[in-house]
């Protein structure tokens, strides 16, 4: 393989897909057994998944996949990308799925702007997969692949992807996890693109921040990992609470009012806490938006939500 050079290019799509599928089938079946009984043994599923992935990436199979990436050129993408897309839909097994996502990430980084003709197809493919994946490790891997493609997406593709990602924060727990992991991947791998959409993402990050924040204690079903991602995103994409809140106050207030009127108890709760945070940080600077916030909060008072009552007191001070 090392000396094959251009001779292997016509066969890359077959070779790569065969090896990716083999990552799971060649795995020690004892690891599958351990995962099935991990909960009873007191082993964290995510730690076991990370171990399985680490073992797979240390195998000769993965080394050969790295060599395949080095052999890719513009022409071979025409055959390789559609085969990878089919494998994203049909591939099974943790190692295979993480392997597919990792290979796509490395492939995009290798070919750079040559991936542009395929960005629309890849974005439409990868974003739903991130939402559907139940494994946190696989979800992170596909989010990284999505972020790698985002760097080369057109402005309209980037806007659609980022807006759809931000909208996940009001959905179920799995969608909220996907939102956090995707935004974190964008921030790490496509920060130059994400910086143009702060008006979209900053309000979402604000009301979804970590429980480590002394004012906001929202928790995603006790998932400290996810809430921690939102806290990291806030630190990475802002220059201090007061300045950021003043800069995006209109968008933040609009999102709070939207979420506090939703049928979701979690959305109401985190929005009410967002009002408390605004009052704590901005004080009298919040006066221009006080009326609309007060009206939104008052509508929820009959619901007897404690955070709503606290928000009301904050606004009346």
Coordinates of C-alpha atoms in Angstrom, one line a residue:
X1 CA 0.0 0.0 0.0
X2 CA 2.8 2.4 0.9
X3 CA 4.4 2.0 -2.6
X4 CA 1.2 1.7 -4.6
X5 CA 0.9 5.5 -5.2
X6 CA -1.5 6.5 -7.9
X7 CA -2.1 2.8 -9.0
X8 CA -4.5 2.3 -6.0
X9 CA -6.6 5.4 -6.7
X10 CA -9.2 3.7 -9.0
X11 CA -9.8 1.1 -6.2
X12 CA -9.9 3.5 -3.2
X13 CA -13.7 3.5 -2.8
X14 CA -13.8 -0.3 -2.6
X15 CA -10.7 -0.5 -0.3
X16 CA -11.8 2.2 2.1
X17 CA -15.4 1.0 2.5
X18 CA -14.3 -2.6 3.0
X19 CA -11.8 -1.7 5.7
X20 CA -14.3 0.7 7.5
X21 CA -16.9 -2.1 7.6
X22 CA -14.2 -4.5 9.0
X23 CA -13.4 -2.2 12.0
X24 CA -16.4 -3.6 13.8
X25 CA -16.5 -7.1 12.4
X26 CA -12.8 -7.7 13.4
X27 CA -13.2 -6.4 16.9
X28 CA -12.7 -8.7 19.9
X29 CA -16.2 -9.9 20.6
X30 CA -15.4 -9.9 24.3
X31 CA -15.6 -6.1 24.2
X32 CA -19.2 -6.4 22.9
X33 CA -20.0 -8.7 25.8
X34 CA -18.5 -6.4 28.3
X35 CA -20.5 -3.4 26.9
X36 CA -23.7 -5.4 27.3
X37 CA -23.0 -5.9 31.0
X38 CA -21.2 -2.6 31.6
X39 CA -24.0 -1.2 33.7
X40 CA -24.2 -4.2 36.0
X41 CA -20.4 -4.1 36.4
X42 CA -20.4 -0.4 37.3
X43 CA -18.5 0.5 34.1
X44 CA -19.4 3.8 32.4
X45 CA -20.6 3.1 28.8
X46 CA -18.8 6.2 27.4
X47 CA -15.5 5.2 28.9
X48 CA -15.8 1.7 27.4
X49 CA -16.8 3.1 24.0
X50 CA -13.7 5.4 24.1
X51 CA -11.5 2.3 24.9
X52 CA -13.0 0.3 22.0
X53 CA -12.4 3.3 19.6
X54 CA -8.8 3.7 20.9
X55 CA -8.0 0.0 20.3
X56 CA -9.5 0.2 16.8
X57 CA -7.5 3.4 15.9
X58 CA -4.3 1.6 17.0
X59 CA -4.9 -1.3 14.6
X60 CA -3.1 -2.0 11.3
X61 CA -6.5 -1.5 9.6
X62 CA -6.6 2.1 10.7
X63 CA -3.0 2.7 9.7
X64 CA -3.9 1.5 6.2
X65 CA -6.9 3.9 6.1
X66 CA -4.5 6.7 6.8
X67 CA -2.4 5.6 3.8
X68 CA -5.6 5.6 1.7
X69 CA -6.3 9.2 2.6
X70 CA -2.8 10.2 1.5
X71 CA -3.5 8.6 -1.9
X72 CA -6.8 10.6 -2.5
X73 CA -6.9 13.2 -5.3
X74 CA -9.6 15.3 -6.8
X75 CA -10.7 12.7 -9.3
X76 CA -11.0 9.9 -6.8
X77 CA -13.5 12.0 -4.8
X78 CA -16.1 11.4 -7.4
X79 CA -16.2 7.7 -6.6
X80 CA -15.2 7.8 -2.9
X81 CA -17.7 10.4 -1.5
X82 CA -20.9 8.7 -2.8
X83 CA -19.7 5.3 -1.4
X84 CA -18.9 6.9 2.0
X85 CA -22.4 8.5 2.0
X86 CA -24.0 5.1 1.5
X87 CA -21.9 3.6 4.2
X88 CA -22.9 6.4 6.6
X89 CA -26.5 5.2 6.2
X90 CA -25.8 1.5 6.3
X91 CA -22.7 1.0 8.4
X92 CA -23.3 -0.7 11.8
X93 CA -21.1 -1.2 14.9
X94 CA -19.5 1.5 17.0
X95 CA -16.0 1.2 15.5
X96 CA -17.3 1.3 11.9
X97 CA -19.5 4.3 12.5
X98 CA -16.8 6.3 14.4
X99 CA -14.4 5.2 11.7
X100 CA -16.6 6.5 8.9
X101 CA -17.0 9.9 10.6
X102 CA -13.3 10.2 11.4
X103 CA -12.3 9.2 7.9
X104 CA -14.6 11.9 6.4
X105 CA -13.1 14.5 8.8
X106 CA -9.5 13.6 7.8
X107 CA -10.5 13.4 4.1
X108 CA -12.0 16.9 4.2
X109 CA -8.9 18.2 5.9
X110 CA -6.7 16.5 3.3
X111 CA -8.4 17.7 0.1
X112 CA -9.4 21.2 1.4
X113 CA -11.3 23.3 -1.1
X114 CA -11.7 20.3 -3.5
X115 CA -14.5 19.1 -1.2
X116 CA -16.7 22.1 -2.1
X117 CA -18.7 20.3 -4.9
X118 CA -19.8 17.8 -2.2
X119 CA -20.5 20.0 0.8
X120 CA -24.2 20.2 0.2
X121 CA -24.6 16.5 0.0
X122 CA -22.4 15.9 3.0
X123 CA -24.1 18.5 5.2
X124 CA -27.6 17.1 4.4
X125 CA -26.3 13.6 5.2
X126 CA -24.2 14.3 8.4
X127 CA -26.5 16.7 10.3
X128 CA -29.4 14.2 10.7
X129 CA -27.0 11.4 11.6
X130 CA -25.7 13.5 14.6
X131 CA -29.2 13.9 15.9
X132 CA -30.0 10.2 15.5
X133 CA -26.9 8.7 17.0
X134 CA -27.4 7.3 20.5
X135 CA -23.8 6.7 21.2
X136 CA -22.1 9.9 22.5
X137 CA -18.8 8.9 21.0
X138 CA -20.3 8.4 17.6
X139 CA -22.3 11.6 17.9
X140 CA -19.1 13.5 18.6
X141 CA -17.3 11.9 15.7
X142 CA -20.1 12.8 13.2
X143 CA -20.3 16.3 14.7
X144 CA -16.6 16.7 14.0
X145 CA -17.1 15.5 10.4
X146 CA -20.0 18.0 10.0
X147 CA -17.8 20.8 11.3
X148 CA -15.0 19.9 8.9
X149 CA -17.4 20.2 6.0
X150 CA -18.8 23.5 7.4
X151 CA -15.5 25.2 6.8
X152 CA -16.0 24.8 3.1
X153 CA -19.8 25.2 2.8
X154 CA -21.3 28.1 0.9
X155 CA -22.7 31.0 3.0
X156 CA -26.3 29.8 2.5
X157 CA -25.4 26.2 3.5
X158 CA -23.6 27.4 6.6
X159 CA -26.5 29.6 7.6
X160 CA -29.0 26.8 7.3
X161 CA -26.8 24.4 9.2
X162 CA -26.1 26.7 12.1
X163 CA -29.7 27.9 12.4
X164 CA -31.0 24.2 12.4
X165 CA -28.3 23.3 15.0
X166 CA -29.3 26.2 17.2
X167 CA -33.0 25.2 17.0
X168 CA -32.2 21.8 18.5
X169 CA -31.9 23.4 22.0
X170 CA -35.7 23.4 22.5
X171 CA -36.3 19.8 21.5
X172 CA -35.9 16.6 23.5
X173 CA -32.8 15.7 25.6
X174 CA -31.1 13.9 22.7
X175 CA -31.5 16.9 20.5
X176 CA -30.2 19.2 23.2
X177 CA -27.1 17.0 23.5
X178 CA -26.7 17.1 19.7
X179 CA -27.0 20.9 19.8
X180 CA -24.2 21.2 22.4
X181 CA -21.9 18.8 20.7
X182 CA -22.4 20.3 17.2
X183 CA -21.8 23.9 18.4
X184 CA -18.7 22.8 20.3
X185 CA -17.4 21.1 17.1
X186 CA -18.1 24.2 15.0
X187 CA -16.4 26.4 17.6
X188 CA -13.3 24.1 17.6
X189 CA -13.0 23.4 13.9
X190 CA -14.8 26.2 12.0
X191 CA -14.6 29.1 14.4
X192 CA -14.1 31.6 11.5
X193 CA -17.5 30.5 10.0
X194 CA -19.3 30.4 13.4
X195 CA -18.2 33.9 14.3
X196 CA -20.5 35.3 11.7
X197 CA -23.5 33.8 13.4
X198 CA -23.1 34.9 17.0
X199 CA -26.5 36.6 16.9
X200 CA -28.0 33.1 16.3
X201 CA -25.9 31.0 18.7
X202 CA -25.2 33.4 21.6
X203 CA -28.8 33.5 22.9
X204 CA -29.0 29.7 22.7
X205 CA -25.7 29.3 24.6
X206 CA -26.8 31.9 27.2
X207 CA -30.0 30.2 28.3
X208 CA -28.4 26.8 28.2
X209 CA -25.3 27.4 30.2
X210 CA -23.6 25.1 32.7
X211 CA -24.8 24.5 36.2
X212 CA -21.4 25.6 37.3
X213 CA -22.6 29.2 36.6
X214 CA -23.6 30.6 40.0
X215 CA -26.7 32.2 38.5
X216 CA -27.9 29.6 36.0
X217 CA -28.4 26.1 37.3
X218 CA -30.0 24.4 34.3
X219 CA -29.2 20.7 34.0
X220 CA -29.9 18.4 31.1
X221 CA -31.2 15.4 33.1
X222 CA -28.0 15.7 35.3
X223 CA -25.8 15.5 32.2
X224 CA -22.9 17.6 33.4
X225 CA -20.9 16.9 30.3
X226 CA -23.4 18.6 28.0
X227 CA -24.1 21.6 30.3
X228 CA -20.3 21.9 30.6
X229 CA -20.0 22.2 26.8
X230 CA -22.4 25.2 26.8
X231 CA -20.3 26.8 29.5
X232 CA -17.2 26.3 27.5
X233 CA -18.9 27.7 24.4
X234 CA -19.9 30.8 26.3
X235 CA -16.3 31.4 27.4
X236 CA -14.9 30.7 23.9
X237 CA -17.4 33.0 22.0
X238 CA -17.9 35.9 24.4
X239 CA -15.8 38.7 25.9
X240 CA -17.5 38.9 29.3
X241 CA -21.1 38.7 30.5
X242 CA -22.1 42.3 30.6
X243 CA -20.6 43.3 27.2
X244 CA -22.0 40.3 25.5
X245 CA -25.5 40.5 27.0
X246 CA -25.8 44.2 26.0
X247 CA -24.6 43.4 22.5
X248 CA -27.1 40.6 21.9
X249 CA -29.8 41.7 24.3
X250 CA -32.6 42.0 21.7
X251 CA -32.0 38.5 20.4
X252 CA -31.7 37.1 23.9
X253 CA -34.9 38.6 25.0
X254 CA -36.7 37.4 21.9
X255 CA -35.5 33.8 22.5
X256 CA -36.4 34.0 26.2
X257 CA -40.0 35.1 25.4
X258 CA -40.3 32.4 22.8
X259 CA -39.1 29.6 25.1
X260 CA -41.0 30.8 28.1
X261 CA -44.2 30.5 26.1
X262 CA -43.5 27.0 24.9
X263 CA -45.2 23.9 26.2
X264 CA -41.9 22.4 27.4
X265 CA -41.3 22.7 31.1
X266 CA -37.6 22.6 30.6
X267 CA -37.7 25.5 28.2
X268 CA -39.9 27.5 30.6
X269 CA -37.5 26.8 33.4
X270 CA -34.3 27.7 31.6
X271 CA -35.9 30.9 30.2
X272 CA -37.0 32.0 33.6
X273 CA -33.5 31.5 34.9
X274 CA -32.3 33.5 31.9
X275 CA -34.4 36.4 33.0
X276 CA -32.9 36.2 36.5
X277 CA -29.4 36.2 35.0
X278 CA -30.2 39.2 32.9
X279 CA -31.4 41.1 35.9
X280 CA -28.3 40.2 37.9
X281 CA -25.9 41.3 35.3
X282 CA -27.5 44.2 33.6
X283 CA -29.7 45.8 36.3
X284 CA -31.2 49.1 35.1
X285 CA -29.7 48.5 31.7
X286 CA -32.5 46.0 31.2
X287 CA -35.2 48.7 31.5
X288 CA -35.8 49.0 27.8
X289 CA -36.9 45.3 27.6
X290 CA -38.4 45.1 31.0
X291 CA -42.0 45.4 29.9
X292 CA -41.9 42.6 27.3
X293 CA -40.1 40.3 29.8
X294 CA -42.6 41.2 32.5
X295 CA -45.6 40.4 30.3
X296 CA -44.1 37.1 29.3
X297 CA -43.3 36.1 32.8
X298 CA -46.7 37.2 34.1
X299 CA -48.4 34.9 31.7
X300 CA -46.6 32.0 33.3
X301 CA -47.3 32.9 36.9
X302 CA -50.5 30.7 37.1
X303 CA -48.2 27.7 36.2
X304 CA -46.6 28.0 39.7
X305 CA -43.1 27.5 38.4
X306 CA -40.8 28.6 41.1
X307 CA -38.2 30.1 38.6
X308 CA -41.0 32.2 37.0
X309 CA -41.8 33.7 40.4
X310 CA -38.2 34.4 41.1
X311 CA -37.9 36.0 37.6
X312 CA -40.9 38.2 38.4
X313 CA -39.4 39.5 41.6
X314 CA -36.1 40.2 39.8
X315 CA -37.9 42.3 37.2
X316 CA -39.9 44.2 39.8
X317 CA -36.8 45.2 41.8

